[in-house]
mmCIF file of C-alpha atoms and ligand atoms in Angstrom:
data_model
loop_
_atom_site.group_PDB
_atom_site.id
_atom_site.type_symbol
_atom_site.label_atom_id
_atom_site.label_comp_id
_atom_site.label_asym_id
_atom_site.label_seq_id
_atom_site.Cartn_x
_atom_site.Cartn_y
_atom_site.Cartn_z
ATOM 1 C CA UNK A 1 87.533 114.641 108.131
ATOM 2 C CA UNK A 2 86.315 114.002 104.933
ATOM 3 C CA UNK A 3 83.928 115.955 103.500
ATOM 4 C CA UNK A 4 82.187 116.100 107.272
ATOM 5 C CA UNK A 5 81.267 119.324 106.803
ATOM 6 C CA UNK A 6 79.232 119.014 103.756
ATOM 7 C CA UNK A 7 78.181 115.236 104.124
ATOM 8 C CA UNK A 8 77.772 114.746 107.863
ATOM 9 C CA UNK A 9 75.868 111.937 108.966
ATOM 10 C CA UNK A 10 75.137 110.975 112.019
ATOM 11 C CA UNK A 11 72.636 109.397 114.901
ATOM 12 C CA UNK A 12 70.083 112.333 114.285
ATOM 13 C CA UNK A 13 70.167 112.726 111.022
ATOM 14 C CA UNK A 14 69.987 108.980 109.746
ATOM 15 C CA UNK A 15 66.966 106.563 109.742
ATOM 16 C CA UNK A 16 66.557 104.399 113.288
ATOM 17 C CA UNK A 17 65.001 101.663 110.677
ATOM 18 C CA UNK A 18 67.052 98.573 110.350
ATOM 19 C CA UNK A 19 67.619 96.508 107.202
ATOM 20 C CA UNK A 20 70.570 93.854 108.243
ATOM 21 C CA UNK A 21 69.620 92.120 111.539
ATOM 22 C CA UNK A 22 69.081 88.755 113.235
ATOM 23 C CA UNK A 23 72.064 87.215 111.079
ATOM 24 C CA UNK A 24 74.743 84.860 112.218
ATOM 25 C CA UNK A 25 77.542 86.531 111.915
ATOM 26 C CA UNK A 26 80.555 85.476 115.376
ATOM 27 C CA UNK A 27 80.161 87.873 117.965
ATOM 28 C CA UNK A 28 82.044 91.380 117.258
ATOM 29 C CA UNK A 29 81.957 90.929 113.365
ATOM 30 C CA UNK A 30 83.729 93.604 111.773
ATOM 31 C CA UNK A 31 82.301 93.240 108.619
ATOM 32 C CA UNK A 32 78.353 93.087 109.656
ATOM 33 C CA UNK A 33 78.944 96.375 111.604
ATOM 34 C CA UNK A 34 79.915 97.625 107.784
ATOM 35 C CA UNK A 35 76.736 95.790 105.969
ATOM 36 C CA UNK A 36 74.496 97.208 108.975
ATOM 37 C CA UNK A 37 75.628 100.714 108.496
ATOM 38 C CA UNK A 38 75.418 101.060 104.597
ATOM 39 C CA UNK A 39 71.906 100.191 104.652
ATOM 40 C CA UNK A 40 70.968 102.457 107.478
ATOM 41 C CA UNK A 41 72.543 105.503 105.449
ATOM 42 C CA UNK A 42 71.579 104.328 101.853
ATOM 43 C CA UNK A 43 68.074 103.201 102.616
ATOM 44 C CA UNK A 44 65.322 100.577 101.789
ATOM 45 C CA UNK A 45 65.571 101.452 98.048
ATOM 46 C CA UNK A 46 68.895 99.692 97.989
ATOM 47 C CA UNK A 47 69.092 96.670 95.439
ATOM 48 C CA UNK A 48 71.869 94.737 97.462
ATOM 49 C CA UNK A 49 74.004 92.431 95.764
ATOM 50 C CA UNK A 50 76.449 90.221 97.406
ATOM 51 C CA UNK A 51 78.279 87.683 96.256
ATOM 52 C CA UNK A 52 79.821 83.917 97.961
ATOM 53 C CA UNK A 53 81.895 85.069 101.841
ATOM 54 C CA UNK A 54 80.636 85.730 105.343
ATOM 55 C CA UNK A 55 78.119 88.170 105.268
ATOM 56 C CA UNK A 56 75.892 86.152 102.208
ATOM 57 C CA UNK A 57 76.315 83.007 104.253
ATOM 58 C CA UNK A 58 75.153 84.362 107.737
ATOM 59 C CA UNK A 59 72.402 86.494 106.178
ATOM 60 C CA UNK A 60 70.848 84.306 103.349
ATOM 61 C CA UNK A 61 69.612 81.680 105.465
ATOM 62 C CA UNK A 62 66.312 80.453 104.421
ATOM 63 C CA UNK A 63 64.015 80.989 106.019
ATOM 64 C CA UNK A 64 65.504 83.606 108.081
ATOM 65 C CA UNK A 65 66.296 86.206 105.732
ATOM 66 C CA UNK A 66 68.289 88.595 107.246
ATOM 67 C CA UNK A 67 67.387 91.720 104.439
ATOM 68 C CA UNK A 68 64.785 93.644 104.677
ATOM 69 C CA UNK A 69 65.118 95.818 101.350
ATOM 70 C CA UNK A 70 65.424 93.962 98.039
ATOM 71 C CA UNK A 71 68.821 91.944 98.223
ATOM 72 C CA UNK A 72 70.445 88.618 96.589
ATOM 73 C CA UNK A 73 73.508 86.664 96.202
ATOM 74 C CA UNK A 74 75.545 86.340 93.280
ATOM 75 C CA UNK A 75 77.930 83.843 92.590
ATOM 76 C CA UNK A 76 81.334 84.859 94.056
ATOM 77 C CA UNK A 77 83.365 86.358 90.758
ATOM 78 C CA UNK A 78 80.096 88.264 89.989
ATOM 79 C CA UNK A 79 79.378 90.697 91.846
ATOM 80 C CA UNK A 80 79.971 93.700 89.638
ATOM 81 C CA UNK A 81 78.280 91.973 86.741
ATOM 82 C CA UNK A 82 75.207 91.601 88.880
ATOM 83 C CA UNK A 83 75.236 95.058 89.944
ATOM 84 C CA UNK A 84 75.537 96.399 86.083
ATOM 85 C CA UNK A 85 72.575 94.199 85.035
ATOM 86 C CA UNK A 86 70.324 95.921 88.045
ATOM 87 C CA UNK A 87 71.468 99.276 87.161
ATOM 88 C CA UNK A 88 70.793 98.532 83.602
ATOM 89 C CA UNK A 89 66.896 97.047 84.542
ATOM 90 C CA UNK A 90 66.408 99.893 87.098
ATOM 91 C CA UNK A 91 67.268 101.958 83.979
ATOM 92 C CA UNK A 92 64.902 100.511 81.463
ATOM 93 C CA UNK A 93 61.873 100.884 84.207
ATOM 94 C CA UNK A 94 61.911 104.374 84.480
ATOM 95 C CA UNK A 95 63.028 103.925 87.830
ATOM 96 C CA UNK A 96 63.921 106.714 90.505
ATOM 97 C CA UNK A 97 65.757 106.971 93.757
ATOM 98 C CA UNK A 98 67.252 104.309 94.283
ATOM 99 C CA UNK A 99 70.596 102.691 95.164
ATOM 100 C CA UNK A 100 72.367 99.573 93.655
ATOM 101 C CA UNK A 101 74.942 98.292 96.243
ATOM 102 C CA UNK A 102 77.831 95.740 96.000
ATOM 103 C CA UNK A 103 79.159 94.184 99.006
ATOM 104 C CA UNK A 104 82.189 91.676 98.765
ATOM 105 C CA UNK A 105 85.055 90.564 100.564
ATOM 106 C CA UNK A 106 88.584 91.094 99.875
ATOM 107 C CA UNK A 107 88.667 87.740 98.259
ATOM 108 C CA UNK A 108 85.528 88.342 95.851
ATOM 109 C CA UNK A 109 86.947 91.811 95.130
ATOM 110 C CA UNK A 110 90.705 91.381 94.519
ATOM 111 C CA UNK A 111 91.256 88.693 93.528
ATOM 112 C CA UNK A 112 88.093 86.291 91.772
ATOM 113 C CA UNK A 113 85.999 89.631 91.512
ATOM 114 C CA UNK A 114 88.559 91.902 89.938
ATOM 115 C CA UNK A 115 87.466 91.425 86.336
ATOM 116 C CA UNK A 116 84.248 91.929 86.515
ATOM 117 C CA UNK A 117 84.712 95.259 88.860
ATOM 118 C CA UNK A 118 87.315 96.710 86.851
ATOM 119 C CA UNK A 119 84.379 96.242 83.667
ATOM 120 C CA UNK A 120 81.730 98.141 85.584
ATOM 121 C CA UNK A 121 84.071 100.874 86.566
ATOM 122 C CA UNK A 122 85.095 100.957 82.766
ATOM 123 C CA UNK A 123 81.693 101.348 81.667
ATOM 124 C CA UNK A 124 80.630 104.018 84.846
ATOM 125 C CA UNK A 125 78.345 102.160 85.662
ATOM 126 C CA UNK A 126 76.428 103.872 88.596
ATOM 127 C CA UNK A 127 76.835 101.791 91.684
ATOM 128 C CA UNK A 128 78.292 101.732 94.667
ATOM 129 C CA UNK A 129 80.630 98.929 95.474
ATOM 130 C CA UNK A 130 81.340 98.256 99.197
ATOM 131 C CA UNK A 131 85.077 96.076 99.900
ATOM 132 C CA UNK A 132 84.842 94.439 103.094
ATOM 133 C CA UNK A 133 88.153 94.066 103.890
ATOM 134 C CA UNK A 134 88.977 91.097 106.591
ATOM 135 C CA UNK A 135 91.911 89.756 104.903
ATOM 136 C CA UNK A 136 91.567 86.625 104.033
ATOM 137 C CA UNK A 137 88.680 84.125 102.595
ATOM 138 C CA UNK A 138 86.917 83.479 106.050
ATOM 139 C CA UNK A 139 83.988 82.047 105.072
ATOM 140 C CA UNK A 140 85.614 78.903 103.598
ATOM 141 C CA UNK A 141 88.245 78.921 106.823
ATOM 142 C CA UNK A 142 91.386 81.507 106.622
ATOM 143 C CA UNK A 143 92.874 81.318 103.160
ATOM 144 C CA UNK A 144 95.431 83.942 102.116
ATOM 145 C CA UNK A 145 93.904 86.478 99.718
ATOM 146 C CA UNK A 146 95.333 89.383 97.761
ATOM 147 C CA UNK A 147 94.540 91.139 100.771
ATOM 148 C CA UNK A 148 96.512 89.367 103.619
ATOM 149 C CA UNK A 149 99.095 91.528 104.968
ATOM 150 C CA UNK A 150 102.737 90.470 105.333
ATOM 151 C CA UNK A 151 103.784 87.929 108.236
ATOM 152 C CA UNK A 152 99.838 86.993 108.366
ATOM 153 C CA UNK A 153 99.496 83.237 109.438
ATOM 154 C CA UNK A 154 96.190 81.659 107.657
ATOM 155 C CA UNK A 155 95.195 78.366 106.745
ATOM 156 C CA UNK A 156 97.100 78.093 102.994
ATOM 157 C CA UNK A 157 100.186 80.248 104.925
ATOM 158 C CA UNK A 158 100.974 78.918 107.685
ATOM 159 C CA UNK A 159 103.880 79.879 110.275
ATOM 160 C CA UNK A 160 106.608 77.200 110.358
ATOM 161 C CA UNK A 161 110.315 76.792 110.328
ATOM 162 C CA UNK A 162 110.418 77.667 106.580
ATOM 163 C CA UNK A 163 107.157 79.650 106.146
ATOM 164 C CA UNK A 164 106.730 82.349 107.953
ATOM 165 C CA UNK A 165 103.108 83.579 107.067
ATOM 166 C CA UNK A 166 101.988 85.346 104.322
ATOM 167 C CA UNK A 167 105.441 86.590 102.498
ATOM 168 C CA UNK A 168 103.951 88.707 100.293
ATOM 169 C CA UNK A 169 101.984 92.283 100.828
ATOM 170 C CA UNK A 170 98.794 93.230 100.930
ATOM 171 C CA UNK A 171 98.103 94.470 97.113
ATOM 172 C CA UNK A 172 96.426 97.657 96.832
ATOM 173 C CA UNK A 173 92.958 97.638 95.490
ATOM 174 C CA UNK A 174 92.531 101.404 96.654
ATOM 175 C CA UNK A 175 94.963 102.485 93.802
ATOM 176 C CA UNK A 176 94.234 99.952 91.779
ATOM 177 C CA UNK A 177 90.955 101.323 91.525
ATOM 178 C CA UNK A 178 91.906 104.644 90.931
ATOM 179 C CA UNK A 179 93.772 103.839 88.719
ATOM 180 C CA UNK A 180 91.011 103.120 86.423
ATOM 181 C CA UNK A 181 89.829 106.951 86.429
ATOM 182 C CA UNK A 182 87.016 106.138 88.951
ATOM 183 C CA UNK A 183 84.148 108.604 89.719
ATOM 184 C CA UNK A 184 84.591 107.999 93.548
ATOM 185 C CA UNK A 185 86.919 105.798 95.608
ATOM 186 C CA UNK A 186 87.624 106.251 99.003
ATOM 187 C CA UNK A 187 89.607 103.723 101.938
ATOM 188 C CA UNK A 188 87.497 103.481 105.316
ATOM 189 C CA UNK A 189 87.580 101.133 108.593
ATOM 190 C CA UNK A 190 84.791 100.887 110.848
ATOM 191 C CA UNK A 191 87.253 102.071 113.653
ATOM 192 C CA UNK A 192 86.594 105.573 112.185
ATOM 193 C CA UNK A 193 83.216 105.424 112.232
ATOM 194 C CA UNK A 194 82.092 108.661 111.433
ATOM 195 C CA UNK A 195 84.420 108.649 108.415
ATOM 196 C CA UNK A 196 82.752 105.772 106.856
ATOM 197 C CA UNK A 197 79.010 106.672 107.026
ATOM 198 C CA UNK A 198 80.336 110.249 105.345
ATOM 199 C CA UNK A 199 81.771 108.002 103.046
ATOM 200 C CA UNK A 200 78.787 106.151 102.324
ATOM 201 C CA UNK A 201 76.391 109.277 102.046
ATOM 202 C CA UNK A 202 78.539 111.035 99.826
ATOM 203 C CA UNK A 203 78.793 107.712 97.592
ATOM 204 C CA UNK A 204 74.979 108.378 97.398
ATOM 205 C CA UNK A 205 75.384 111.527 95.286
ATOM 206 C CA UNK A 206 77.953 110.298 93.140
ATOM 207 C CA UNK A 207 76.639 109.994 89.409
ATOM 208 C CA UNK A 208 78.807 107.169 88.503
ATOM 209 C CA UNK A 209 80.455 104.263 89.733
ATOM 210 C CA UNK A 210 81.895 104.556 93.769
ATOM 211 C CA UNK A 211 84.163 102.405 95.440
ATOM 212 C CA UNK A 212 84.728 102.191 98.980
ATOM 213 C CA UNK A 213 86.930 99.853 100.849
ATOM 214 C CA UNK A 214 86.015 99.172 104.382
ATOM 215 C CA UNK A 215 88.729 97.870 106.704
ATOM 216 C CA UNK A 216 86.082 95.253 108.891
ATOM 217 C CA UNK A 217 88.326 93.312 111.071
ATOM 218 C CA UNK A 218 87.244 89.386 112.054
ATOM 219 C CA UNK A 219 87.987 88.117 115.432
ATOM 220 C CA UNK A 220 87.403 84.778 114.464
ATOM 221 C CA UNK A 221 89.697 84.206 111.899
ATOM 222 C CA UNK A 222 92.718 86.892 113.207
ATOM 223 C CA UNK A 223 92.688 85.422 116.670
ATOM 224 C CA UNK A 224 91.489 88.247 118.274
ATOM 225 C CA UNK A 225 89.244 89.391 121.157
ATOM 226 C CA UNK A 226 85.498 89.508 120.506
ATOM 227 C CA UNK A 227 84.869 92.750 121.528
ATOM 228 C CA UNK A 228 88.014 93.892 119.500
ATOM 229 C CA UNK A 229 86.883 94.930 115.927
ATOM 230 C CA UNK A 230 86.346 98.840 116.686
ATOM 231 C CA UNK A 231 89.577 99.264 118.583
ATOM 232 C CA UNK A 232 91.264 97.523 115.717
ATOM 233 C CA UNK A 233 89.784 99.226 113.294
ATOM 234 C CA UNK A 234 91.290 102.354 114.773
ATOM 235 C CA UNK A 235 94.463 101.106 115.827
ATOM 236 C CA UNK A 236 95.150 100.057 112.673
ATOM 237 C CA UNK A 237 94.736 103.258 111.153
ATOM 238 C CA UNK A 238 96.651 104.892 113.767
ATOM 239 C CA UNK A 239 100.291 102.867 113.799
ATOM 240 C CA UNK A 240 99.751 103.850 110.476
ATOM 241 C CA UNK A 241 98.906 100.344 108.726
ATOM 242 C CA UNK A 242 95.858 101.663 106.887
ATOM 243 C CA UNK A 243 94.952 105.041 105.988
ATOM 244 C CA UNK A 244 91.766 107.078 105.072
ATOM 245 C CA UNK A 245 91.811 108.360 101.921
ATOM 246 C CA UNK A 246 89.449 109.169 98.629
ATOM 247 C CA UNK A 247 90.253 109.566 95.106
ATOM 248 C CA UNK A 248 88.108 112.284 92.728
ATOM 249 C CA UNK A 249 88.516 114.109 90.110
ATOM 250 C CA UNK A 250 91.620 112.573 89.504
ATOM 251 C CA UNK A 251 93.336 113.603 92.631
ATOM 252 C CA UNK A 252 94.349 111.702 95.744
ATOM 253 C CA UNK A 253 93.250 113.288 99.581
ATOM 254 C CA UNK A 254 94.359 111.578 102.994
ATOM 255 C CA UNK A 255 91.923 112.562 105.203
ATOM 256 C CA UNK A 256 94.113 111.600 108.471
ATOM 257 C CA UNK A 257 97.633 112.343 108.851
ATOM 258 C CA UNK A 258 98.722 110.705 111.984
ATOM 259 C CA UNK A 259 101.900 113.061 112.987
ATOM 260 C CA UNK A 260 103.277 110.137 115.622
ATOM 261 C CA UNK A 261 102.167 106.407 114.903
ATOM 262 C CA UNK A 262 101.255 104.623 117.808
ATOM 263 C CA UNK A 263 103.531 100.727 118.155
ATOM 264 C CA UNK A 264 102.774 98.199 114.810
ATOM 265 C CA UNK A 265 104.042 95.961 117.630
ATOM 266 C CA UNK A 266 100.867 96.839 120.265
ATOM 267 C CA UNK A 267 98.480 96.556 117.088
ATOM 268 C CA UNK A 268 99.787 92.794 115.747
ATOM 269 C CA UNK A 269 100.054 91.153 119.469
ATOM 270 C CA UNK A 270 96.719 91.748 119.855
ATOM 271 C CA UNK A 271 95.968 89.315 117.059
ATOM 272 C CA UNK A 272 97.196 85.422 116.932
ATOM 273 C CA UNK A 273 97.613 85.646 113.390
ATOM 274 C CA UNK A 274 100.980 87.560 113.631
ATOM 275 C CA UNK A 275 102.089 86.499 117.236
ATOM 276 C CA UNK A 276 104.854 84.531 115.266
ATOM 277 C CA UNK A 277 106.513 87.239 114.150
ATOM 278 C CA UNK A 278 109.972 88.239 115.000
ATOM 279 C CA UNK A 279 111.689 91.819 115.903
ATOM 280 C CA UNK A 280 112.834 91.685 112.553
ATOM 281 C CA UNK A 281 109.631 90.548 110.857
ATOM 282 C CA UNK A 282 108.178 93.799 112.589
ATOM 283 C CA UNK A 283 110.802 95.948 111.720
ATOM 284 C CA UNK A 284 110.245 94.929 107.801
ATOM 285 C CA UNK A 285 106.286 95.636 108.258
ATOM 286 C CA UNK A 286 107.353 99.138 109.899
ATOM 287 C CA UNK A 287 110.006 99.887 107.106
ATOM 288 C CA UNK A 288 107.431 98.668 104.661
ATOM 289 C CA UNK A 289 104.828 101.142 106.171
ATOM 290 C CA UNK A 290 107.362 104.275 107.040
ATOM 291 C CA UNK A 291 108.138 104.237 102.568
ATOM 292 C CA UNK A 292 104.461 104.204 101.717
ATOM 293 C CA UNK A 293 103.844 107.252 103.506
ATOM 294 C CA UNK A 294 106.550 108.666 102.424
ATOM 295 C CA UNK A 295 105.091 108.395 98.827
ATOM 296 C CA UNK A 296 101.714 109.341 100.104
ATOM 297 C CA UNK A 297 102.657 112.649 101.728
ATOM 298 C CA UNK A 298 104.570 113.574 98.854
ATOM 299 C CA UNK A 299 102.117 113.038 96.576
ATOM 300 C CA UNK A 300 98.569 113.144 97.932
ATOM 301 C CA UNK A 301 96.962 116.760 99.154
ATOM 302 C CA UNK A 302 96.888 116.098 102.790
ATOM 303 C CA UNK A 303 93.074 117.303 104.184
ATOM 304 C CA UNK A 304 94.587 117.301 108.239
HETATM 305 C C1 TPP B 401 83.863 80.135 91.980
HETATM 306 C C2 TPP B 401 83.879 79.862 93.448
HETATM 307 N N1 TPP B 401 85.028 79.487 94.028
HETATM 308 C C3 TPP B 401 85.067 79.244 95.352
HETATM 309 C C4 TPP B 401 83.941 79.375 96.110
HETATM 310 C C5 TPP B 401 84.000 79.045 97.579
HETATM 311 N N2 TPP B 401 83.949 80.220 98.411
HETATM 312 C C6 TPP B 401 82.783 80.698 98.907
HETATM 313 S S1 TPP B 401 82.973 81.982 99.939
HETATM 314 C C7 TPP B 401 84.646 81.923 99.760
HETATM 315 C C8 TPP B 401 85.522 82.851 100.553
HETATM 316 C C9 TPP B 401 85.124 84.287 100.464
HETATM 317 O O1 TPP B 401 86.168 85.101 100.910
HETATM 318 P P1 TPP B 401 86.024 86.671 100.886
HETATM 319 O O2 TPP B 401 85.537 87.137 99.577
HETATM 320 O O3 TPP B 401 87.315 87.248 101.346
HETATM 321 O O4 TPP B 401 84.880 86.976 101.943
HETATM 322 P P2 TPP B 401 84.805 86.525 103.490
HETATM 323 O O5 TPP B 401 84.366 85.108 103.515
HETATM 324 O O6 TPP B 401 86.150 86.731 104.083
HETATM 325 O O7 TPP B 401 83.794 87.423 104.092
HETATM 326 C C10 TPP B 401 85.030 80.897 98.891
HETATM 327 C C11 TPP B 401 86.427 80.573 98.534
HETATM 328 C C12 TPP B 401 82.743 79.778 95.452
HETATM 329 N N3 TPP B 401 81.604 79.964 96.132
HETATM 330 N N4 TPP B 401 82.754 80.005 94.130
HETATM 331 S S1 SF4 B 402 84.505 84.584 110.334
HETATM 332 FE FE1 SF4 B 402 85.008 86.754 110.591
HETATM 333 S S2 SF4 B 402 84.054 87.853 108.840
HETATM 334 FE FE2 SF4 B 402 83.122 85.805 108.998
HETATM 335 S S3 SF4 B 402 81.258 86.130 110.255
HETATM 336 FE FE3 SF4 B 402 82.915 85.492 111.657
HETATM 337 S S4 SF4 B 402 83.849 87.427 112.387
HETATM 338 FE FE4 SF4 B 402 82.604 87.913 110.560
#
């Protein structure tokens, strides 16, 4: 899987330091297994930026810092403007070896971050920008977000008589990216675990501007068990609701090709967010999955 061969990463070869701990993130967060892992693999010369969500607000908390490389928050839309601004001062010191990171939720990168991303990927800038993907604005309590799936129930969507969810789909910030001729894009979830920290390294090398977007389930806001996040993670990805995927030199590779999906149905009962939904609501969400594959095996090279 991708790029293993050449980029493998793994318990012997990366550090045993830690640089994201003692934070106060719920129990089984999705998202500060992702922020845990970059750092191990991209190391304390890491200028960390991350912007208003979870993982600022259960990691920023003076005066129990949760960071132990050089890290800060920026406001929520600014992320990627942040991020150019360090690259640019890293620049003008003559400095070497060193990593500027991004980390943002799907709110601060889809929707209120989008500008400023789709600037720095103009301009190639050289960072690497990290989507945590939980699907909604959790920090400020369950709002929809660009990113909420179909049939989702959250705070500003709720499930009623006349509502029934989110009714639109999740947009997608993978291609969306691409689209902008990136150096390095690439879809994760930290049920593939493996996947991700390849993903990561080989983000490390790039000379240009990376994006990677990290499928980090929340318990807390989808309902869900607090041991569930992994399982989810790869469950997801295998009743073929995400996919793994990268994007460079201009071409499209799915790195998984799942040749029987397991049940949507076993993946969305598992959560309370969609236990609202009817047999027809799932068949929708299984119709709307079956025709983006389609697309994506016709179009994509396919690695296995
Ligand atoms: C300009 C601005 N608008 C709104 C907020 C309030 N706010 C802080 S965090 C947040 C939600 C973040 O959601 P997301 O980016 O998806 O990350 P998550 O909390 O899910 O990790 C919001 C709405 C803010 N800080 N700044
Ligand atoms: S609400 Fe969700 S994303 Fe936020 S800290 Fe809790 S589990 Fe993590």
């Amino acid at each position: 899987m991708s790029g293993e061969r050449l980029h493998g990463i793994n318990a012997r070869n990366m550090t045993d330091k830690e640089f994201f701990y003692g934070h106060k993130a719920c129990a089984g967060c999705g998202g500060s297994i992702a922020v845990r892992l970059i750092h191990k693999i991209l190391g304390e010369r890491t200028f960390t930026v991350i912007p208003a969500g979870c993982m600022s607000a259960v990691s920023f908390i003076y005066p129990q810092l949760c960071f132990t490389n050089n890290a800060i928050i920026s406001t929520f839309p600014g992320t990627a403007s942040m991020l150019s601004g360090i690259a640019a001062g890293a620049r003008a010191l003559g400095l070497k070896d060193y990593h500027v990171l991004g980390i943002a939720g799907d709110g601060g990168t889809a929707d209120i971050g989008i500008q400023a991303l789709s600037g720095a990927i103009d301009r190639g800038e050289k960072i690497i920008y990290v989507c945590y993907d939980n699907e909604a604005y959790m920090n400020t309590g369950v709002q929809k977000s660009g990113l909420t799936p179909f049939g989702a129930k959250t705070t500003t969507t709720p499930a009623g008589e006349n509502v029934r969810g989110t009714i639109t789909k999740k947009k997608n910030m993978f291609e969306i990216v691409a689209a902008h001729g990136i150096d390095y894009a690439a879809t994760a979830s930290v049920g593939y675990v493996q996947d991700f920290m390849n993903k990561i390294n080989k983000a490390k090398s790039v000379d240009g501007t990376s994006y990677i977007h990290v499928y980090a389930p929340c318990p807390t806001g989808w309902g869900a068990a607090t041991d569930s996040a992994i399982d989810l993670g790869k469950e997801v990805v295998d009743c073929g609701l995400w996919y793994l995927a990268e994007y460079e030199n201009g071409e499209f590779v799915l790195n998984k090709n799942p040749k029987v999906f397991t049940p949507v149905s076993d993946y969305l009962k598992k959560q309370a967010r969609f236990k609202h939904l009817t047999k027809e609501d799932i068949e929708a969400i299984e119709a709307h999955r079956d025709a983006k594959w389609e697309k994506i095996r016709a179009s994509w090279q396919i690695e296995c």
